[in-house]
CSV table of C-alpha atoms and ligand atoms in Angstrom, one decimal:
chain,number,residue,atom,x,y,z
A,1365,MET,CA,24.8,210.3,149.5
A,1366,ALA,CA,28.6,211.0,150.0
A,1367,GLU,CA,29.8,211.0,153.4
A,1368,PRO,CA,32.4,213.5,154.6
A,1369,THR,CA,35.9,212.6,153.3
A,1370,ALA,CA,38.3,211.4,155.9
A,1371,GLY,CA,42.0,212.3,155.8
A,1372,GLN,CA,43.7,215.6,154.9
A,1373,LYS,CA,41.8,218.6,156.0
A,1374,PRO,CA,41.9,221.9,154.1
A,1375,TYR,CA,42.4,224.1,157.3
A,1376,ASP,CA,45.0,224.2,160.1
A,1377,PRO,CA,43.3,223.2,163.4
A,1378,LEU,CA,46.1,224.9,165.3
A,1379,ALA,CA,44.9,228.3,163.8
A,1380,PHE,CA,41.9,228.7,166.1
A,1381,SER,CA,42.2,230.6,169.4
A,1382,SER,CA,41.3,228.9,172.7
A,1383,GLN,CA,38.3,231.4,173.1
A,1384,GLU,CA,37.0,230.2,169.7
A,1385,LEU,CA,37.5,226.5,170.6
A,1386,ARG,CA,35.6,227.1,173.9
A,1387,ASP,CA,32.8,229.1,172.2
A,1388,LEU,CA,32.2,226.4,169.6
A,1389,TYR,CA,32.1,223.8,172.3
A,1390,TRP,CA,29.7,225.8,174.4
A,1391,PHE,CA,27.3,226.6,171.4
A,1392,MET,CA,27.3,223.0,170.0
A,1393,ASN,CA,26.4,221.6,173.5
A,1394,LEU,CA,23.8,224.3,174.1
A,1395,ASN,CA,22.3,223.5,170.7
A,1396,ARG,CA,22.1,219.8,171.4
A,1397,LEU,CA,21.0,220.0,175.0
A,1398,LEU,CA,18.4,222.7,174.4
A,1399,GLU,CA,16.8,220.4,171.7
A,1400,GLU,CA,16.8,217.4,174.1
A,1401,ARG,CA,14.9,219.6,176.6
A,1402,LEU,CA,12.5,220.7,173.9
A,1403,THR,CA,11.9,217.0,173.1
A,1404,VAL,CA,10.8,216.2,176.6
A,1405,LEU,CA,8.6,219.2,176.6
A,1406,TYR,CA,7.3,218.1,173.2
A,1407,ARG,CA,6.4,214.6,174.6
A,1408,GLN,CA,4.8,216.3,177.6
A,1409,GLY,CA,2.5,218.2,175.2
A,1410,GLN,CA,3.8,221.6,176.1
A,1411,ILE,CA,5.1,222.5,172.6
A,1412,VAL,CA,2.7,224.0,170.2
A,1413,GLY,CA,3.2,222.6,166.7
A,1414,GLY,CA,6.0,220.6,165.5
A,1415,LEU,CA,9.6,220.3,166.9
A,1416,TYR,CA,12.3,220.4,164.2
A,1417,ARG,CA,15.6,219.2,165.6
A,1418,SER,CA,19.0,219.4,164.2
A,1419,LEU,CA,20.6,216.4,165.8
A,1420,GLY,CA,23.8,215.6,163.8
A,1421,GLN,CA,23.8,219.1,162.1
A,1422,GLU,CA,24.9,221.3,165.1
A,1423,ALA,CA,28.4,221.7,163.7
A,1424,THR,CA,27.0,223.2,160.5
A,1425,SER,CA,24.7,225.7,162.3
A,1426,VAL,CA,27.2,226.6,164.9
A,1427,GLY,CA,30.3,226.7,162.8
A,1428,THR,CA,28.8,228.7,160.0
A,1429,GLY,CA,26.9,231.1,162.3
A,1430,TYR,CA,30.0,231.7,164.3
A,1431,ALA,CA,31.8,233.0,161.2
A,1432,THR,CA,29.2,235.7,160.7
A,1433,LEU,CA,30.1,239.1,162.1
A,1434,LYS,CA,27.9,241.3,164.4
A,1435,GLN,CA,27.0,243.8,161.5
A,1436,ASP,CA,26.1,240.9,159.1
A,1437,LEU,CA,22.4,240.1,158.3
A,1438,VAL,CA,21.4,236.4,158.6
A,1439,GLY,CA,18.3,234.5,157.6
A,1440,PRO,CA,18.3,231.1,159.4
A,1441,MET,CA,15.9,228.2,158.8
A,1442,ILE,CA,14.3,225.6,161.0
A,1443,ARG,CA,17.5,223.5,161.5
A,1444,ASN,CA,19.5,226.5,162.7
A,1445,LEU,CA,18.9,227.0,166.4
A,1446,GLY,CA,22.7,227.1,166.7
A,1447,VAL,CA,22.7,230.2,164.4
A,1448,PHE,CA,20.1,232.0,166.4
A,1449,MET,CA,22.1,231.3,169.7
A,1450,VAL,CA,25.5,232.2,168.4
A,1451,ARG,CA,23.9,235.5,167.5
A,1452,GLY,CA,22.6,236.1,171.0
A,1453,VAL,CA,19.1,234.7,171.1
A,1454,SER,CA,18.7,233.2,174.6
A,1455,PRO,CA,17.5,229.6,175.2
A,1456,GLN,CA,14.7,231.0,177.3
A,1457,ASP,CA,13.3,233.0,174.3
A,1458,ILE,CA,13.5,229.9,172.1
A,1459,MET,CA,11.6,227.8,174.7
A,1460,ALA,CA,8.9,230.6,175.1
A,1461,GLN,CA,8.6,230.8,171.3
A,1462,TYR,CA,8.2,227.0,171.0
A,1463,MET,CA,5.6,227.0,173.7
A,1464,ALA,CA,3.7,230.0,172.1
A,1465,LYS,CA,4.1,232.0,175.4
A,1466,ALA,CA,2.9,235.7,175.4
A,1467,SER,CA,6.3,236.7,176.5
A,1468,GLY,CA,8.1,235.0,173.6
A,1469,PRO,CA,9.7,236.7,170.6
A,1470,THR,CA,6.4,236.5,168.6
A,1471,MET,CA,4.2,236.9,171.7
A,1472,GLY,CA,2.5,233.5,171.0
A,1473,ARG,CA,1.4,234.5,167.4
A,1474,ASP,CA,3.9,232.1,165.6
A,1475,VAL,CA,6.0,229.2,166.8
A,1476,ASN,CA,9.3,227.3,166.3
A,1477,THR,CA,12.0,229.3,164.5
A,1478,HIS,CA,9.6,231.6,162.8
A,1479,PHE,CA,10.9,234.8,164.3
A,1480,GLY,CA,13.7,237.2,163.9
A,1481,ASP,CA,15.3,240.1,165.8
A,1482,LEU,CA,17.0,242.9,163.8
A,1483,SER,CA,18.9,244.0,166.8
A,1484,LYS,CA,20.9,240.8,166.3
A,1485,GLY,CA,20.9,241.0,162.6
A,1486,ILE,CA,18.4,238.1,162.3
A,1487,VAL,CA,15.8,238.4,159.6
A,1488,ILE,CA,12.6,236.5,160.2
A,1489,THR,CA,12.3,233.0,158.9
A,1490,THR,CA,10.0,232.5,155.9
A,1491,SER,CA,8.1,229.2,156.0
A,1492,MET,CA,7.6,228.8,152.3
A,1493,LEU,CA,10.7,226.7,151.3
A,1494,GLY,CA,13.1,228.9,149.3
A,1495,ALA,CA,11.4,232.3,149.7
A,1496,LEU,CA,13.8,233.3,152.5
A,1497,LEU,CA,16.6,233.1,149.9
A,1498,GLU,CA,14.9,235.8,147.9
A,1499,VAL,CA,14.4,238.0,151.0
A,1500,MET,CA,18.2,237.6,151.8
A,1501,VAL,CA,19.1,238.3,148.2
A,1502,GLY,CA,17.1,241.6,148.5
A,1503,THR,CA,19.0,242.2,151.8
A,1504,ALA,CA,22.3,241.7,150.1
A,1505,LEU,CA,21.2,244.1,147.3
A,1506,ALA,CA,20.4,246.7,150.0
A,1507,ILE,CA,23.9,246.3,151.6
A,1508,LYS,CA,25.4,246.9,148.2
A,1509,LEU,CA,23.2,249.9,147.4
A,1510,GLN,CA,24.1,251.4,150.7
A,1511,LYS,CA,27.8,250.8,150.1
A,1512,ARG,CA,28.5,248.9,153.2
A,1513,PRO,CA,31.6,246.9,152.5
A,1514,ASP,CA,31.8,245.5,156.0
A,1515,GLN,CA,28.4,243.7,155.7
A,1516,VAL,CA,27.5,240.4,154.3
A,1517,ALA,CA,24.1,238.6,154.0
A,1518,PHE,CA,23.8,234.9,154.8
A,1519,THR,CA,21.1,232.3,154.5
A,1520,TRP,CA,20.6,228.6,155.0
A,1521,ILE,CA,18.6,226.3,152.9
A,1522,GLY,CA,17.8,222.5,152.7
A,1523,ASP,CA,18.7,220.2,149.7
A,1524,GLY,CA,14.9,220.1,149.1
A,1525,GLY,CA,14.6,223.9,149.4
A,1526,GLN,CA,17.1,224.7,146.7
A,1527,THR,CA,15.2,222.7,144.0
A,1528,ASN,CA,12.6,225.3,143.7
A,1529,GLY,CA,12.2,228.3,141.5
A,1530,TYR,CA,12.9,230.9,144.2
A,1531,PHE,CA,16.4,229.6,144.6
A,1532,HIS,CA,17.1,230.1,140.8
A,1533,GLU,CA,15.6,233.5,140.6
A,1534,GLY,CA,17.4,234.6,143.9
A,1535,MET,CA,20.8,233.2,143.0
A,1536,ASN,CA,20.6,234.5,139.4
A,1537,LEU,CA,20.0,238.0,140.6
A,1538,ALA,CA,22.7,237.7,143.4
A,1539,ALA,CA,25.3,236.5,140.8
A,1540,VAL,CA,24.4,239.2,138.1
A,1541,LYS,CA,24.7,241.9,140.6
A,1542,LYS,CA,27.7,240.4,142.3
A,1543,LEU,CA,26.0,240.7,145.8
A,1544,PRO,CA,27.8,240.1,149.2
A,1545,PHE,CA,25.6,237.0,149.8
A,1546,VAL,CA,26.3,233.5,151.1
A,1547,CYS,CA,23.9,230.7,150.6
A,1548,ILE,CA,24.6,227.6,152.7
A,1549,ILE,CA,22.9,224.6,151.2
A,1550,GLU,CA,22.6,222.2,154.2
A,1551,ASN,CA,22.6,218.8,152.4
A,1552,ASN,CA,21.3,216.4,155.0
A,1553,GLY,CA,20.4,213.6,152.7
A,1554,TYR,CA,16.6,213.9,152.8
A,1555,SER,CA,13.9,216.6,152.1
A,1556,TYR,CA,11.3,215.2,154.4
A,1557,SER,CA,11.0,211.7,152.9
A,1558,THR,CA,12.7,212.5,149.5
A,1559,PRO,CA,16.3,211.4,149.3
A,1560,ASN,CA,18.9,213.4,147.3
A,1561,HIS,CA,18.9,211.2,144.2
A,1562,ARG,CA,15.2,211.9,143.7
A,1563,GLU,CA,15.8,215.7,144.1
A,1564,THR,CA,18.6,216.2,141.5
A,1565,PRO,CA,20.5,214.0,139.1
A,1566,ILE,CA,23.9,215.9,139.9
A,1567,SER,CA,26.1,214.3,142.6
A,1568,GLN,CA,26.9,217.5,144.5
A,1569,PHE,CA,24.7,220.6,145.0
A,1570,VAL,CA,27.7,222.9,145.0
A,1571,LEU,CA,28.1,222.2,141.3
A,1572,LYS,CA,25.1,224.6,140.7
A,1573,ALA,CA,27.5,227.4,141.6
A,1574,ARG,CA,29.2,226.9,138.1
A,1575,ALA,CA,25.8,227.6,136.5
A,1576,TYR,CA,25.4,230.9,138.2
A,1577,GLY,CA,29.0,231.9,137.6
A,1578,CYS,CA,30.0,232.2,141.2
A,1579,PRO,CA,32.3,230.4,143.5
A,1580,GLY,CA,31.2,227.2,145.4
A,1581,ILE,CA,32.7,225.7,148.5
A,1582,ARG,CA,31.8,222.2,149.6
A,1583,PHE,CA,32.7,221.3,153.3
A,1584,ASP,CA,32.3,218.5,155.8
A,1585,GLY,CA,29.2,219.7,157.7
A,1586,ASN,CA,30.0,217.6,160.7
A,1587,ASP,CA,33.3,219.2,161.4
A,1588,VAL,CA,32.7,222.5,163.2
A,1589,LEU,CA,36.2,223.7,162.5
A,1590,GLU,CA,36.0,223.1,158.8
A,1591,ALA,CA,32.4,224.8,158.9
A,1592,LEU,CA,33.9,227.9,160.4
A,1593,TRP,CA,37.0,228.0,158.3
A,1594,ALA,CA,34.9,227.5,155.1
A,1595,THR,CA,32.4,230.2,155.9
A,1596,ARG,CA,35.0,232.7,156.8
A,1597,ARG,CA,36.6,232.1,153.5
A,1598,ALA,CA,33.2,232.6,151.8
A,1599,ARG,CA,32.8,235.8,153.8
A,1600,ALA,CA,36.0,237.2,152.7
A,1601,MET,CA,35.3,236.4,149.0
A,1602,CYS,CA,32.1,238.5,149.4
A,1603,GLN,CA,34.1,241.3,151.1
A,1604,ARG,CA,36.4,241.3,148.0
A,1605,GLY,CA,33.5,241.6,145.6
A,1606,GLU,CA,33.8,237.9,144.5
A,1607,GLY,CA,30.4,237.0,145.7
A,1608,PRO,CA,27.8,235.6,145.9
A,1609,VAL,CA,29.1,232.2,147.2
A,1610,ILE,CA,27.2,228.9,147.3
A,1611,MET,CA,28.4,226.7,150.0
A,1612,GLU,CA,27.2,223.0,150.6
A,1613,ALA,CA,27.6,221.4,154.0
A,1614,VAL,CA,27.7,217.6,153.7
A,1615,THR,CA,25.7,216.4,156.7
A,1616,PHE,CA,22.9,214.1,157.6
A,1617,ARG,CA,19.5,214.4,159.4
A,1618,ILE,CA,19.6,211.9,162.3
A,1619,ARG,CA,16.0,212.4,163.3
A,1620,GLY,CA,12.8,212.6,161.2
A,1621,HIS,CA,11.7,215.8,159.5
A,1622,ALA,CA,10.1,216.7,162.9
A,1623,GLU,CA,9.5,214.8,166.1
A,1624,HIS,CA,6.2,213.6,164.8
A,1625,ASP,CA,7.9,211.6,162.0
A,1626,ASP,CA,9.8,208.4,162.8
A,1627,ALA,CA,11.7,208.5,159.5
A,1628,GLY,CA,10.8,204.9,158.7
A,1629,TYR,CA,11.7,205.7,155.0
A,1630,VAL,CA,15.5,206.2,155.9
A,1631,PRO,CA,17.5,202.9,155.8
A,1632,ARG,CA,18.5,202.2,159.5
A,1633,GLU,CA,22.1,201.3,158.4
A,1634,LEU,CA,22.4,204.7,156.7
A,1635,VAL,CA,21.4,206.4,160.0
A,1636,GLU,CA,23.8,204.2,162.0
A,1637,ARG,CA,26.7,204.9,159.7
A,1638,TRP,CA,26.1,208.7,160.2
A,1639,LYS,CA,25.8,208.3,163.8
A,1640,GLN,CA,29.5,207.3,163.7
A,1641,GLN,CA,30.1,210.9,162.3
A,1642,ASP,CA,28.4,212.6,165.2
A,1643,PRO,CA,29.7,216.2,165.2
A,1644,LEU,CA,30.0,216.6,168.9
A,1645,ALA,CA,31.9,213.2,169.3
A,1646,ARG,CA,34.2,214.2,166.4
A,1647,TYR,CA,34.8,217.7,168.1
A,1648,GLU,CA,35.7,216.1,171.4
A,1649,ALA,CA,38.2,213.9,169.8
A,1650,GLN,CA,39.7,216.9,168.0
A,1651,LEU,CA,39.8,218.9,171.3
A,1652,ASP,CA,41.8,216.1,172.9
A,1653,THR,CA,44.5,216.8,170.4
A,1654,LEU,CA,44.7,220.5,170.5
A,1655,PRO,CA,47.1,222.3,172.9
A,1656,ASN,CA,44.9,225.3,173.6
A,1657,ALA,CA,41.6,223.4,173.9
A,1658,PRO,CA,39.5,223.3,177.1
A,1659,THR,CA,40.5,220.1,179.1
A,1660,ARG,CA,38.0,217.3,179.6
A,1661,ALA,CA,37.3,218.5,183.1
A,1662,GLU,CA,36.6,222.0,181.8
A,1663,ARG,CA,34.3,220.5,179.2
A,1664,ASP,CA,32.4,218.5,181.8
A,1665,GLU,CA,32.0,221.8,183.8
A,1666,MET,CA,30.7,223.6,180.7
A,1667,ARG,CA,28.1,221.0,179.9
A,1668,ALA,CA,27.0,221.0,183.7
A,1669,GLN,CA,26.6,224.7,183.5
A,1670,ILE,CA,24.5,224.4,180.3
A,1671,GLN,CA,22.2,221.9,182.0
A,1672,GLY,CA,21.8,224.1,185.1
A,1673,LEU,CA,20.9,227.1,182.7
A,1674,LEU,CA,18.4,225.0,180.7
A,1675,THR,CA,16.7,223.8,184.1
A,1676,GLU,CA,16.3,227.4,185.1
A,1677,CYS,CA,14.8,228.3,181.7
A,1678,VAL,CA,12.2,225.3,181.8
A,1679,ASP,CA,11.2,226.3,185.4
A,1680,LYS,CA,10.8,230.0,184.3
A,1681,VAL,CA,9.1,229.5,181.0
A,1682,LEU,CA,6.7,226.6,181.8
A,1683,PRO,CA,4.4,228.7,184.1
A,1684,MET,CA,4.4,231.7,181.8
A,1685,PRO,CA,0.9,232.4,180.3
A,1686,GLN,CA,0.0,232.1,176.6
A,1687,PRO,CA,-1.6,235.1,174.9
A,1688,ARG,CA,-5.2,235.8,175.8
A,1689,GLY,CA,-7.7,235.7,173.0
A,1690,GLU,CA,-8.6,239.3,173.2
A,1691,SER,CA,-5.0,240.3,172.4
A,1692,ALA,CA,-5.0,238.4,169.0
A,1693,MET,CA,-5.5,241.4,166.8
A,1694,GLY,CA,-2.6,243.5,168.5
A,1695,GLY,CA,1.0,243.5,167.4
A,1696,VAL,CA,0.4,241.7,164.1
A,1697,TYR,CA,1.5,244.6,161.9
A,1698,ALA,CA,4.8,246.5,161.9
A,1699,GLY,CA,4.6,249.6,163.9
A,1700,GLU,CA,1.6,248.5,166.0
A,1701,LYS,CA,2.2,248.4,169.7
A,1702,ARG,CA,2.7,245.2,171.5
A,1703,PRO,CA,-0.5,244.6,173.4
A,1704,ALA,CA,-0.3,244.5,177.2
A,1705,VAL,CA,-1.0,240.8,178.1
A,1706,PRO,CA,-3.1,240.5,181.2
A,1707,PRO,CA,-2.1,237.7,183.5
A,1708,MET,CA,-4.1,234.5,183.4
B,1362,TPP,C1,6.9,225.8,149.1
B,1362,TPP,C2,6.9,224.7,150.3
B,1362,TPP,N1,6.6,223.6,150.1
B,1362,TPP,C3,6.4,222.5,151.0
B,1362,TPP,C4,6.6,223.0,152.3
B,1362,TPP,C5,6.6,221.9,153.4
B,1362,TPP,N2,7.8,221.5,153.8
B,1362,TPP,C6,8.5,222.2,155.0
B,1362,TPP,S1,10.0,221.7,155.4
B,1362,TPP,C7,9.9,220.6,154.0
B,1362,TPP,C8,11.1,219.7,153.7
B,1362,TPP,C9,12.4,220.6,153.6
B,1362,TPP,O1,13.4,219.7,153.2
B,1362,TPP,P1,14.8,220.5,153.0
B,1362,TPP,O2,14.8,221.7,152.4
B,1362,TPP,O3,15.7,219.4,152.4
B,1362,TPP,O4,15.2,220.9,154.5
B,1362,TPP,P2,15.4,219.8,155.8
B,1362,TPP,O5,14.1,219.7,156.3
B,1362,TPP,O6,16.1,218.5,155.3
B,1362,TPP,O7,16.3,220.5,156.7
B,1362,TPP,C10,8.7,220.6,153.3
B,1362,TPP,C11,8.4,219.8,152.2
B,1362,TPP,C12,7.0,224.3,152.5
B,1362,TPP,N3,7.3,224.7,153.8
B,1362,TPP,N4,7.1,225.2,151.4
């Protein structure tokens, strides 16, 4: 697959405020360091089910998520912890969810990123690949019917996910109705063990935008500033009635599909090449050149703060109880009251 193009960038790196530069640094590190903690917990047998990391894809999640506004509605996928956190979900809730704790967002009834929070504009993730896109197209249709020109719906989908029928039906409807909808195809090279060239004969996923008669934007998914800049452009297009927009983030999945998968089917040289494009290292290098960026000492301090916060979260969440069997039938349907969970 094509690697991000070096050289001339389409955006002006001096156009970002120092607050934006700091926030992006904070969330990219929070994303990475939280997943490192979750990996330790996984190896200790504390995680229920799989652990789906986004190592190497943090810039895509954080940059695109940061471009969304409070009033927007987002449907993130398993590689998008960054989106969840940018929109205000706490690392503590994410840990509790991964460990199926009764106090977690789904009260231990589901795990990993299978949760939402409408108070933060997050629509619940749908596990069946592609189905979330249709839900989010429906959300965009509701936005249009309610005449809310300030709102846009966003979703993220993998290169594998976009090969199925849901994608076609959803994108077609969104395009016909000119909905305020942004679909970010996170092209990380592989759909589980299937490489790009066995998913599609076309060279770039963004080319599909032409078939739907809508704009397409391809961007370097390992450059957080480009991800933010490109998604803001897509959002503005939607607000001008030029949507929907298909975006393609060119990035790479450094780990396997999940932590149980050693990704032996991915050539090691390819992984090594992409490690040279690490989004955090690239952002550090960019920050060194920007006059309004946090200094190296400030960045060290931010990372230390994140580590402290994560240690507190682990200490707090680990002893929390999982739900008791008797509570299993409660809180399953909308409108039902959350069951009181007795302590263990
Ligand atoms: C309809 C459907 N088929 C199969 C699966 C099992 N499955 C979950 S994730 C995945 C691979 C997804 O690949 P991709 O969309 O490229 O996203 P990535 O994991 O690379 O981020 C598969 C096959 C599923 N969830 N839904």
